[in-house]
Amino acid sequence: MNTGTELWLFAVSLGASALGGTLGMASGIFIVPVLTIFGHFDIRSAIGASIVSVIACSCSSAAPFLKGRLTNVRLAIVLETATTAGALTGVLLAGTIPASYLFFIFGMILLLSAQQMLAKRRDPALAPTQPLMGRPTTRRLDSSYPDRALGRDIAYRVELLPMGLMLMYGAGLISALLGIGSGVLKVPAMDTTLRLPIKVSSATSNFMISVTAAASAGAYLVRGYIVAPIAGSVVLGSVVGAILGARVLMSISNDRIRLLFVVVLVALAAQMLLAAFNADLFRGPA
Amino acid sequence: MSTRTIKPGRIESLLAGVLNVGTWLASVAIFAGLVLSLFKRTPFPTGAQVITAGIGLFILLPILRVIVMLTIFLKERDYKFAAATAVVLLIIFAGFAIGILSK
């Protein structure tokens, strides 16, 4: 591998991560398609590089949320029992699934992301359909977070935990299989079942991503999916991009980026689905 | 259930510190490795080896975070959450084991 390739990887990851960061998305969802479609990298080494960058982005952005007491660390560890178990299943499947299937699943996840990006996310904790009963909050999972806009602590409850755990298992599985943070599956899990305030679910989901990814990254490192020069450039680019992305988060009109994102996601989904039917069809399991 | 927490926010600031320092160390290692790999003939360690060390640090960082949480929960005698944390740790180690066995 030459210096040019490393620079290309660094720049592409920086761009993907900065763009993703502006809408609160992980970079992983762009890195694998870009590396495979434009860089012609093998999908497994793309996934290996991506999973490490997912860990890096989650770790590098966790601190402000923790200090702002938005992250519910107790809830995170409980949900992580499900996400890591899912990741373990993903690692087992990853060794046997043909590359064409990975392209196909990735395409579907991209379409799902596009659909989510179009739908406006409403704060489930404020939804009137879920009247809070007068039950005292006795469980240690329930907590409160300081709301800057209102200037006081907002208490919240964790609803429908078993259902949430099942969805988290699926999110962990997809995360390991595709090398993404799979926020696209965690968001509905948090919104429709646990019904947390958006700020809490974003912070907690981001906090969980690194541990979920570590469960599969260890296996991929040992298996040799993580190729040092590729992964190194991608990881460094993503970390720098995430920092830049967080800076511009508020300064550009969100609706316009949102639309741009939908177009990009659909285009990448089409490419990945095409690749699923064309490439690697006859390359057996790894 | 009585709460036996140490100061609220202690866990959070401790974890934030661990993650911040770890991110810096790992990023610097990867950067150093990439720079080293620009030079064709380097003695030990080679660029790729330093990059791999940085990547290894990044993978260890969440594991360290879980270990820190386990220690805190045990100290607080919060055994229910300590058990959940131990399960997460075991699953992550199982991931490594699967990787080695299926190599």
mmCIF file of C-alpha atoms in Angstrom:
data_model
loop_
_atom_site.group_PDB
_atom_site.id
_atom_site.type_symbol
_atom_site.label_atom_id
_atom_site.label_comp_id
_atom_site.label_asym_id
_atom_site.label_seq_id
_atom_site.Cartn_x
_atom_site.Cartn_y
_atom_site.Cartn_z
ATOM 1 C CA MET A 1 0.000 0.000 0.000
ATOM 2 C CA ASN A 2 1.372 3.428 -0.885
ATOM 3 C CA THR A 3 1.144 6.823 0.731
ATOM 4 C CA GLY A 4 -1.473 8.004 -1.763
ATOM 5 C CA THR A 5 -3.888 5.263 -0.740
ATOM 6 C CA GLU A 6 -3.380 6.071 2.924
ATOM 7 C CA LEU A 7 -4.079 9.748 2.293
ATOM 8 C CA TRP A 8 -7.175 8.870 0.249
ATOM 9 C CA LEU A 9 -8.467 6.651 3.062
ATOM 10 C CA PHE A 10 -7.757 9.354 5.622
ATOM 11 C CA ALA A 11 -9.551 12.045 3.593
ATOM 12 C CA VAL A 12 -12.553 9.873 2.761
ATOM 13 C CA SER A 13 -12.995 8.815 6.383
ATOM 14 C CA LEU A 14 -12.623 12.380 7.560
ATOM 15 C CA GLY A 15 -15.333 13.482 5.143
ATOM 16 C CA ALA A 16 -17.665 10.595 5.978
ATOM 17 C CA SER A 17 -17.247 11.102 9.688
ATOM 18 C CA ALA A 18 -17.636 14.898 9.569
ATOM 19 C CA LEU A 19 -20.783 14.614 7.454
ATOM 20 C CA GLY A 20 -22.176 11.866 9.646
ATOM 21 C CA GLY A 21 -21.390 13.875 12.741
ATOM 22 C CA THR A 22 -23.386 16.870 11.559
ATOM 23 C CA LEU A 23 -26.532 14.761 11.715
ATOM 24 C CA GLY A 24 -25.527 12.704 14.704
ATOM 25 C CA MET A 25 -24.826 9.599 12.633
ATOM 26 C CA ALA A 26 -21.849 7.309 12.921
ATOM 27 C CA SER A 27 -19.339 7.306 10.085
ATOM 28 C CA GLY A 28 -19.377 3.527 9.743
ATOM 29 C CA ILE A 29 -22.440 3.495 7.567
ATOM 30 C CA PHE A 30 -20.524 5.406 4.859
ATOM 31 C CA ILE A 31 -17.068 3.937 5.273
ATOM 32 C CA VAL A 32 -17.824 0.371 4.210
ATOM 33 C CA PRO A 33 -19.744 1.340 1.017
ATOM 34 C CA VAL A 34 -17.133 3.940 0.020
ATOM 35 C CA LEU A 35 -14.203 1.600 0.670
ATOM 36 C CA THR A 36 -15.765 -1.275 -1.260
ATOM 37 C CA ILE A 37 -17.427 0.613 -4.131
ATOM 38 C CA PHE A 38 -14.861 3.357 -4.806
ATOM 39 C CA GLY A 39 -11.735 1.951 -3.174
ATOM 40 C CA HIS A 40 -12.302 -1.633 -4.369
ATOM 41 C CA PHE A 41 -11.228 -2.968 -1.015
ATOM 42 C CA ASP A 42 -12.316 -6.420 0.078
ATOM 43 C CA ILE A 43 -15.545 -6.061 2.105
ATOM 44 C CA ARG A 44 -14.103 -7.888 5.112
ATOM 45 C CA SER A 45 -11.114 -5.580 5.486
ATOM 46 C CA ALA A 46 -13.508 -2.630 4.996
ATOM 47 C CA ILE A 47 -15.673 -3.982 7.822
ATOM 48 C CA GLY A 48 -12.573 -4.552 9.975
ATOM 49 C CA ALA A 49 -11.383 -0.976 9.471
ATOM 50 C CA SER A 50 -14.874 0.379 10.026
ATOM 51 C CA ILE A 51 -15.485 -1.459 13.305
ATOM 52 C CA VAL A 52 -12.341 0.076 14.842
ATOM 53 C CA SER A 53 -13.329 3.537 13.631
ATOM 54 C CA VAL A 54 -16.747 2.988 15.219
ATOM 55 C CA ILE A 55 -15.034 2.295 18.567
ATOM 56 C CA ALA A 56 -12.805 5.344 18.138
ATOM 57 C CA CYS A 57 -15.696 7.697 17.348
ATOM 58 C CA SER A 58 -17.782 6.407 20.234
ATOM 59 C CA CYS A 59 -14.900 6.782 22.725
ATOM 60 C CA SER A 60 -13.799 10.187 21.480
ATOM 61 C CA SER A 61 -17.274 11.718 21.691
ATOM 62 C CA ALA A 62 -18.487 10.137 24.951
ATOM 63 C CA ALA A 63 -16.942 12.545 27.465
ATOM 64 C CA PRO A 64 -19.179 15.641 27.007
ATOM 65 C CA PHE A 65 -22.340 13.512 27.244
ATOM 66 C CA LEU A 66 -21.050 11.820 30.396
ATOM 67 C CA LYS A 67 -20.118 15.098 32.030
ATOM 68 C CA GLY A 68 -23.510 16.574 31.083
ATOM 69 C CA ARG A 69 -25.133 13.580 32.854
ATOM 70 C CA LEU A 70 -27.053 12.702 29.688
ATOM 71 C CA THR A 71 -25.635 9.166 29.527
ATOM 72 C CA ASN A 72 -27.457 6.616 31.659
ATOM 73 C CA VAL A 73 -24.507 4.317 32.462
ATOM 74 C CA ARG A 74 -26.618 1.791 34.378
ATOM 75 C CA LEU A 75 -29.083 1.401 31.544
ATOM 76 C CA ALA A 76 -26.155 1.212 29.121
ATOM 77 C CA ILE A 77 -24.561 -1.767 30.866
ATOM 78 C CA VAL A 78 -27.886 -3.622 31.039
ATOM 79 C CA LEU A 79 -28.533 -3.076 27.329
ATOM 80 C CA GLU A 80 -24.917 -3.984 26.548
ATOM 81 C CA THR A 81 -25.543 -7.548 27.775
ATOM 82 C CA ALA A 82 -27.902 -7.806 24.778
ATOM 83 C CA THR A 83 -25.819 -5.861 22.221
ATOM 84 C CA THR A 84 -22.620 -7.794 22.982
ATOM 85 C CA ALA A 85 -24.501 -11.107 22.832
ATOM 86 C CA GLY A 86 -25.798 -10.000 19.431
ATOM 87 C CA ALA A 87 -22.278 -9.045 18.374
ATOM 88 C CA LEU A 88 -21.048 -12.501 19.350
ATOM 89 C CA THR A 89 -23.702 -14.057 17.110
ATOM 90 C CA GLY A 90 -22.628 -11.681 14.352
ATOM 91 C CA VAL A 91 -18.994 -12.776 14.671
ATOM 92 C CA LEU A 92 -20.034 -16.416 14.362
ATOM 93 C CA LEU A 93 -22.135 -15.648 11.270
ATOM 94 C CA ALA A 94 -19.541 -13.356 9.668
ATOM 95 C CA GLY A 95 -17.156 -16.257 9.110
ATOM 96 C CA THR A 96 -19.714 -18.236 7.141
ATOM 97 C CA ILE A 97 -21.823 -15.662 5.284
ATOM 98 C CA PRO A 98 -20.775 -15.066 1.638
ATOM 99 C CA ALA A 99 -19.677 -11.526 0.753
ATOM 100 C CA SER A 100 -22.657 -11.035 -1.579
ATOM 101 C CA TYR A 101 -25.046 -11.454 1.382
ATOM 102 C CA LEU A 102 -23.098 -8.840 3.352
ATOM 103 C CA PHE A 103 -23.508 -6.398 0.455
ATOM 104 C CA PHE A 104 -27.228 -7.154 0.347
ATOM 105 C CA ILE A 105 -27.801 -6.687 4.091
ATOM 106 C CA PHE A 106 -25.758 -3.496 3.984
ATOM 107 C CA GLY A 107 -27.912 -2.172 1.147
ATOM 108 C CA MET A 108 -31.064 -2.826 3.146
ATOM 109 C CA ILE A 109 -29.625 -1.099 6.229
ATOM 110 C CA LEU A 110 -28.742 1.938 4.069
ATOM 111 C CA LEU A 111 -32.334 2.092 2.803
ATOM 112 C CA LEU A 112 -33.612 1.839 6.368
ATOM 113 C CA SER A 113 -31.310 4.722 7.339
ATOM 114 C CA ALA A 114 -32.636 6.827 4.461
ATOM 115 C CA GLN A 115 -36.183 6.153 5.569
ATOM 116 C CA GLN A 116 -35.332 7.127 9.157
ATOM 117 C CA MET A 117 -33.623 10.284 7.991
ATOM 118 C CA LEU A 118 -36.810 11.329 6.191
ATOM 119 C CA ALA A 119 -39.047 10.697 9.157
ATOM 120 C CA LYS A 120 -38.775 13.405 11.789
ATOM 121 C CA ARG A 121 -37.872 12.015 15.149
ATOM 122 C CA ARG A 122 -40.217 13.054 17.924
ATOM 123 C CA ASP A 123 -39.285 12.995 21.559
ATOM 124 C CA PRO A 124 -40.936 9.822 22.858
ATOM 125 C CA ALA A 125 -40.669 10.847 26.484
ATOM 126 C CA LEU A 126 -42.931 13.811 25.716
ATOM 127 C CA ALA A 127 -45.481 11.809 23.727
ATOM 128 C CA PRO A 128 -48.926 12.126 25.287
ATOM 129 C CA THR A 129 -49.813 8.512 24.452
ATOM 130 C CA GLN A 130 -47.769 7.245 27.364
ATOM 131 C CA PRO A 131 -49.219 8.658 30.553
ATOM 132 C CA LEU A 132 -46.790 8.323 33.409
ATOM 133 C CA MET A 133 -48.537 6.583 36.260
ATOM 134 C CA GLY A 134 -47.967 7.929 39.720
ATOM 135 C CA ARG A 135 -45.686 5.009 40.512
ATOM 136 C CA PRO A 136 -42.601 6.118 42.406
ATOM 137 C CA THR A 137 -39.373 5.519 40.548
ATOM 138 C CA THR A 138 -37.846 2.710 42.526
ATOM 139 C CA ARG A 139 -35.723 1.048 39.897
ATOM 140 C CA ARG A 140 -32.109 2.097 39.629
ATOM 141 C CA LEU A 141 -32.457 2.284 35.858
ATOM 142 C CA ASP A 142 -34.759 5.273 36.012
ATOM 143 C CA SER A 143 -32.919 8.509 36.285
ATOM 144 C CA SER A 144 -32.994 12.180 35.479
ATOM 145 C CA TYR A 145 -30.998 14.499 33.300
ATOM 146 C CA PRO A 146 -30.306 18.220 33.475
ATOM 147 C CA ASP A 147 -32.169 20.010 30.679
ATOM 148 C CA ARG A 148 -30.354 23.189 29.723
ATOM 149 C CA ALA A 149 -33.350 24.731 27.947
ATOM 150 C CA LEU A 150 -35.668 24.243 30.908
ATOM 151 C CA GLY A 151 -32.973 24.834 33.498
ATOM 152 C CA ARG A 152 -33.955 21.918 35.721
ATOM 153 C CA ASP A 153 -33.606 18.152 36.063
ATOM 154 C CA ILE A 154 -36.080 16.062 34.103
ATOM 155 C CA ALA A 155 -36.911 12.657 35.548
ATOM 156 C CA TYR A 156 -37.616 9.798 33.167
ATOM 157 C CA ARG A 157 -38.582 6.159 33.335
ATOM 158 C CA VAL A 158 -37.373 3.218 31.312
ATOM 159 C CA GLU A 159 -40.301 1.414 29.675
ATOM 160 C CA LEU A 160 -40.675 -2.030 28.078
ATOM 161 C CA LEU A 161 -37.143 -3.219 28.887
ATOM 162 C CA PRO A 162 -37.499 -6.858 27.630
ATOM 163 C CA MET A 163 -38.655 -5.687 24.202
ATOM 164 C CA GLY A 164 -35.833 -3.143 24.147
ATOM 165 C CA LEU A 165 -33.294 -5.854 24.965
ATOM 166 C CA MET A 166 -34.481 -7.956 22.025
ATOM 167 C CA LEU A 167 -34.071 -5.081 19.586
ATOM 168 C CA MET A 168 -30.641 -4.349 21.083
ATOM 169 C CA TYR A 169 -29.608 -7.941 20.411
ATOM 170 C CA GLY A 170 -30.473 -7.385 16.747
ATOM 171 C CA ALA A 171 -28.579 -4.097 16.725
ATOM 172 C CA GLY A 172 -25.480 -5.827 18.133
ATOM 173 C CA LEU A 173 -25.698 -8.585 15.536
ATOM 174 C CA ILE A 174 -25.897 -6.133 12.618
ATOM 175 C CA SER A 175 -23.130 -4.019 14.146
ATOM 176 C CA ALA A 176 -20.718 -6.973 14.194
ATOM 177 C CA LEU A 177 -21.766 -8.301 10.797
ATOM 178 C CA LEU A 178 -21.430 -5.003 8.932
ATOM 179 C CA GLY A 179 -18.900 -3.098 11.037
ATOM 180 C CA ILE A 180 -21.284 -0.254 11.818
ATOM 181 C CA GLY A 181 -22.465 1.328 15.064
ATOM 182 C CA SER A 182 -26.023 0.431 14.012
ATOM 183 C CA GLY A 183 -27.586 3.521 15.509
ATOM 184 C CA VAL A 184 -30.178 2.947 12.808
ATOM 185 C CA LEU A 185 -31.500 -0.001 14.830
ATOM 186 C CA LYS A 186 -30.797 1.426 18.271
ATOM 187 C CA VAL A 187 -32.810 4.583 17.641
ATOM 188 C CA PRO A 188 -36.125 2.768 17.057
ATOM 189 C CA ALA A 189 -35.329 0.442 19.957
ATOM 190 C CA MET A 190 -34.836 3.392 22.262
ATOM 191 C CA ASP A 191 -37.726 5.442 20.915
ATOM 192 C CA THR A 192 -40.479 2.867 20.516
ATOM 193 C CA THR A 193 -39.772 0.592 23.467
ATOM 194 C CA LEU A 194 -37.716 2.302 26.164
ATOM 195 C CA ARG A 195 -39.293 5.713 25.491
ATOM 196 C CA LEU A 196 -36.355 7.759 26.734
ATOM 197 C CA PRO A 197 -35.872 11.470 26.148
ATOM 198 C CA ILE A 198 -34.006 11.940 22.836
ATOM 199 C CA LYS A 199 -30.945 13.481 24.458
ATOM 200 C CA VAL A 200 -30.628 10.581 26.873
ATOM 201 C CA SER A 201 -31.090 7.916 24.213
ATOM 202 C CA SER A 202 -28.566 9.528 21.841
ATOM 203 C CA ALA A 203 -25.953 9.820 24.585
ATOM 204 C CA THR A 204 -26.577 6.324 25.959
ATOM 205 C CA SER A 205 -26.600 4.722 22.505
ATOM 206 C CA ASN A 206 -23.321 6.431 21.611
ATOM 207 C CA PHE A 207 -21.800 5.246 24.895
ATOM 208 C CA MET A 208 -22.827 1.628 24.196
ATOM 209 C CA ILE A 209 -21.473 1.521 20.656
ATOM 210 C CA SER A 210 -17.811 1.137 21.650
ATOM 211 C CA VAL A 211 -18.409 -1.827 23.946
ATOM 212 C CA THR A 212 -20.655 -3.537 21.387
ATOM 213 C CA ALA A 213 -18.013 -3.030 18.700
ATOM 214 C CA ALA A 214 -15.211 -4.252 20.988
ATOM 215 C CA ALA A 215 -16.950 -7.632 21.265
ATOM 216 C CA SER A 216 -16.533 -8.192 17.520
ATOM 217 C CA ALA A 217 -13.363 -6.146 16.889
ATOM 218 C CA GLY A 218 -11.329 -8.470 19.104
ATOM 219 C CA ALA A 219 -12.340 -11.458 17.004
ATOM 220 C CA TYR A 220 -11.749 -9.595 13.722
ATOM 221 C CA LEU A 221 -8.297 -8.485 14.855
ATOM 222 C CA VAL A 222 -7.329 -12.072 15.606
ATOM 223 C CA ARG A 223 -8.877 -13.286 12.333
ATOM 224 C CA GLY A 224 -6.851 -10.744 10.353
ATOM 225 C CA TYR A 225 -9.779 -8.673 9.011
ATOM 226 C CA ILE A 226 -8.174 -5.558 10.482
ATOM 227 C CA VAL A 227 -5.372 -4.560 8.113
ATOM 228 C CA ALA A 228 -3.109 -2.074 9.916
ATOM 229 C CA PRO A 229 -2.460 0.613 7.237
ATOM 230 C CA ILE A 230 -6.092 0.625 6.009
ATOM 231 C CA ALA A 231 -7.649 0.627 9.473
ATOM 232 C CA GLY A 232 -5.107 3.143 10.814
ATOM 233 C CA SER A 233 -5.868 5.743 8.145
ATOM 234 C CA VAL A 234 -9.627 5.192 8.440
ATOM 235 C CA VAL A 235 -9.614 5.427 12.247
ATOM 236 C CA LEU A 236 -7.543 8.600 12.357
ATOM 237 C CA GLY A 237 -9.652 10.233 9.640
ATOM 238 C CA SER A 238 -12.852 9.325 11.467
ATOM 239 C CA VAL A 239 -11.699 10.720 14.791
ATOM 240 C CA VAL A 240 -10.657 14.049 13.241
ATOM 241 C CA GLY A 241 -13.870 14.109 11.179
ATOM 242 C CA ALA A 242 -16.038 13.442 14.221
ATOM 243 C CA ILE A 243 -14.473 16.384 16.053
ATOM 244 C CA LEU A 244 -15.024 18.674 13.067
ATOM 245 C CA GLY A 245 -18.554 17.358 12.534
ATOM 246 C CA ALA A 246 -19.558 18.106 16.100
ATOM 247 C CA ARG A 247 -18.314 21.682 15.658
ATOM 248 C CA VAL A 248 -20.479 22.437 12.613
ATOM 249 C CA LEU A 249 -23.463 20.510 13.942
ATOM 250 C CA MET A 250 -25.559 23.580 14.549
ATOM 251 C CA SER A 251 -24.248 26.008 11.985
ATOM 252 C CA ILE A 252 -25.818 24.658 8.788
ATOM 253 C CA SER A 253 -29.488 24.291 7.945
ATOM 254 C CA ASN A 254 -30.411 20.793 9.046
ATOM 255 C CA ASP A 255 -33.196 20.149 6.560
ATOM 256 C CA ARG A 256 -30.967 20.685 3.576
ATOM 257 C CA ILE A 257 -28.270 18.282 4.822
ATOM 258 C CA ARG A 258 -30.993 15.842 5.706
ATOM 259 C CA LEU A 259 -32.201 15.757 2.102
ATOM 260 C CA LEU A 260 -28.660 15.487 0.762
ATOM 261 C CA PHE A 261 -28.103 12.571 3.095
ATOM 262 C CA VAL A 262 -31.192 10.749 1.910
ATOM 263 C CA VAL A 263 -29.988 11.035 -1.687
ATOM 264 C CA VAL A 264 -26.492 9.805 -0.792
ATOM 265 C CA LEU A 265 -27.845 6.915 1.280
ATOM 266 C CA VAL A 266 -30.187 5.747 -1.478
ATOM 267 C CA ALA A 267 -27.404 5.976 -4.083
ATOM 268 C CA LEU A 268 -25.036 3.949 -1.889
ATOM 269 C CA ALA A 269 -27.803 1.434 -1.166
ATOM 270 C CA ALA A 270 -28.341 0.952 -4.914
ATOM 271 C CA GLN A 271 -24.605 0.398 -5.421
ATOM 272 C CA MET A 272 -24.387 -2.095 -2.581
ATOM 273 C CA LEU A 273 -27.413 -4.041 -3.839
ATOM 274 C CA LEU A 274 -25.921 -4.116 -7.335
ATOM 275 C CA ALA A 275 -22.653 -5.376 -5.882
ATOM 276 C CA ALA A 276 -24.586 -8.037 -3.984
ATOM 277 C CA PHE A 277 -25.858 -9.483 -7.269
ATOM 278 C CA ASN A 278 -22.719 -8.977 -9.350
ATOM 279 C CA ALA A 279 -19.605 -9.360 -7.284
ATOM 280 C CA ASP A 280 -18.227 -12.177 -5.202
ATOM 281 C CA LEU A 281 -21.140 -14.464 -5.983
ATOM 282 C CA PHE A 282 -18.869 -17.420 -6.471
ATOM 283 C CA ARG A 283 -16.471 -16.718 -3.687
ATOM 284 C CA GLY A 284 -17.446 -19.146 -0.969
ATOM 285 C CA PRO A 285 -17.357 -18.559 2.759
ATOM 286 C CA ALA A 286 -14.187 -16.998 4.102
ATOM 287 C CA MET B 1 -33.990 0.146 47.959
ATOM 288 C CA SER B 2 -31.527 2.434 49.582
ATOM 289 C CA THR B 3 -29.066 4.085 47.286
ATOM 290 C CA ARG B 4 -25.483 3.701 48.265
ATOM 291 C CA THR B 5 -23.935 5.670 45.481
ATOM 292 C CA ILE B 6 -20.817 7.675 45.848
ATOM 293 C CA LYS B 7 -21.315 11.258 44.763
ATOM 294 C CA PRO B 8 -23.630 11.541 41.749
ATOM 295 C CA GLY B 9 -21.601 12.252 38.651
ATOM 296 C CA ARG B 10 -18.446 10.575 40.020
ATOM 297 C CA ILE B 11 -18.792 7.508 37.796
ATOM 298 C CA GLU B 12 -19.472 9.716 34.806
ATOM 299 C CA SER B 13 -16.471 11.991 35.210
ATOM 300 C CA LEU B 14 -14.180 9.036 35.916
ATOM 301 C CA LEU B 15 -15.354 7.251 32.737
ATOM 302 C CA ALA B 16 -15.077 10.459 30.719
ATOM 303 C CA GLY B 17 -11.469 10.844 31.849
ATOM 304 C CA VAL B 18 -10.568 7.242 30.967
ATOM 305 C CA LEU B 19 -12.118 7.500 27.507
ATOM 306 C CA ASN B 20 -10.510 10.863 26.760
ATOM 307 C CA VAL B 21 -6.990 9.842 27.739
ATOM 308 C CA GLY B 22 -7.348 6.511 25.934
ATOM 309 C CA THR B 23 -8.563 8.140 22.724
ATOM 310 C CA TRP B 24 -5.578 10.481 22.719
ATOM 311 C CA LEU B 25 -3.025 7.757 23.374
ATOM 312 C CA ALA B 26 -4.439 5.457 20.691
ATOM 313 C CA SER B 27 -4.780 8.255 18.112
ATOM 314 C CA VAL B 28 -1.213 9.432 18.706
ATOM 315 C CA ALA B 29 0.061 5.854 18.339
ATOM 316 C CA ILE B 30 -1.786 5.402 15.036
ATOM 317 C CA PHE B 31 -0.548 8.758 13.754
ATOM 318 C CA ALA B 32 3.039 7.901 14.716
ATOM 319 C CA GLY B 33 2.678 4.536 12.998
ATOM 320 C CA LEU B 34 1.358 6.116 9.794
ATOM 321 C CA VAL B 35 4.241 8.600 9.763
ATOM 322 C CA LEU B 36 6.745 5.791 10.407
ATOM 323 C CA SER B 37 5.308 3.788 7.529
ATOM 324 C CA LEU B 38 6.181 6.637 5.147
ATOM 325 C CA PHE B 39 9.812 5.676 5.531
ATOM 326 C CA LYS B 40 10.682 2.595 3.568
ATOM 327 C CA ARG B 41 13.440 1.176 5.723
ATOM 328 C CA THR B 42 12.683 1.409 9.403
ATOM 329 C CA PRO B 43 14.155 -0.675 12.152
ATOM 330 C CA PHE B 44 11.897 -2.244 14.777
ATOM 331 C CA PRO B 45 9.189 -1.148 15.372
ATOM 332 C CA THR B 46 7.791 -0.878 11.863
ATOM 333 C CA GLY B 47 4.976 1.519 11.049
ATOM 334 C CA ALA B 48 2.460 -1.305 10.743
ATOM 335 C CA GLN B 49 3.384 -2.606 14.189
ATOM 336 C CA VAL B 50 2.872 0.806 15.801
ATOM 337 C CA ILE B 51 -0.471 1.232 13.992
ATOM 338 C CA THR B 52 -1.559 -2.194 15.220
ATOM 339 C CA ALA B 53 -0.630 -1.179 18.766
ATOM 340 C CA GLY B 54 -2.829 1.933 18.405
ATOM 341 C CA ILE B 55 -5.702 -0.156 17.044
ATOM 342 C CA GLY B 56 -5.220 -2.603 19.910
ATOM 343 C CA LEU B 57 -5.428 0.309 22.361
ATOM 344 C CA PHE B 58 -8.710 1.418 20.822
ATOM 345 C CA ILE B 59 -10.134 -2.088 21.157
ATOM 346 C CA LEU B 60 -8.923 -2.322 24.779
ATOM 347 C CA LEU B 61 -10.401 1.049 25.713
ATOM 348 C CA PRO B 62 -14.083 -0.020 25.923
ATOM 349 C CA ILE B 63 -12.974 -3.147 27.787
ATOM 350 C CA LEU B 64 -11.137 -0.958 30.280
ATOM 351 C CA ARG B 65 -14.290 1.148 30.587
ATOM 352 C CA VAL B 66 -16.304 -1.961 31.490
ATOM 353 C CA ILE B 67 -13.659 -3.008 34.041
ATOM 354 C CA VAL B 68 -13.793 0.448 35.650
ATOM 355 C CA MET B 69 -17.590 0.193 35.870
ATOM 356 C CA LEU B 70 -17.339 -3.275 37.422
ATOM 357 C CA THR B 71 -14.944 -1.971 40.069
ATOM 358 C CA ILE B 72 -17.229 0.936 40.906
ATOM 359 C CA PHE B 73 -20.366 -1.204 41.143
ATOM 360 C CA LEU B 74 -18.573 -3.687 43.402
ATOM 361 C CA LYS B 75 -17.324 -0.864 45.609
ATOM 362 C CA GLU B 76 -20.881 0.458 45.874
ATOM 363 C CA ARG B 77 -22.102 -3.062 46.658
ATOM 364 C CA ASP B 78 -24.437 -2.672 43.724
ATOM 365 C CA TYR B 79 -24.292 -6.392 42.997
ATOM 366 C CA LYS B 80 -27.106 -6.517 40.453
ATOM 367 C CA PHE B 81 -25.326 -4.099 38.145
ATOM 368 C CA ALA B 82 -21.937 -5.606 38.951
ATOM 369 C CA ALA B 83 -23.314 -8.934 37.714
ATOM 370 C CA ALA B 84 -24.607 -7.361 34.484
ATOM 371 C CA THR B 85 -21.209 -5.716 33.969
ATOM 372 C CA ALA B 86 -19.414 -9.028 34.556
ATOM 373 C CA VAL B 87 -21.641 -10.673 31.949
ATOM 374 C CA VAL B 88 -20.722 -8.001 29.379
ATOM 375 C CA LEU B 89 -17.028 -8.516 30.147
ATOM 376 C CA LEU B 90 -17.334 -12.287 29.747
ATOM 377 C CA ILE B 91 -19.148 -11.908 26.412
ATOM 378 C CA ILE B 92 -16.386 -9.633 25.095
ATOM 379 C CA PHE B 93 -13.742 -12.185 26.124
ATOM 380 C CA ALA B 94 -15.819 -14.887 24.439
ATOM 381 C CA GLY B 95 -15.588 -12.781 21.262
ATOM 382 C CA PHE B 96 -11.790 -12.913 21.441
ATOM 383 C CA ALA B 97 -11.946 -16.660 22.114
ATOM 384 C CA ILE B 98 -14.158 -17.229 19.063
ATOM 385 C CA GLY B 99 -11.721 -15.224 16.974
ATOM 386 C CA ILE B 100 -8.810 -17.372 18.094
ATOM 387 C CA LEU B 101 -10.686 -20.663 17.678
ATOM 388 C CA SER B 102 -12.091 -19.790 14.232
ATOM 389 C CA LYS B 103 -8.844 -18.379 12.916
#
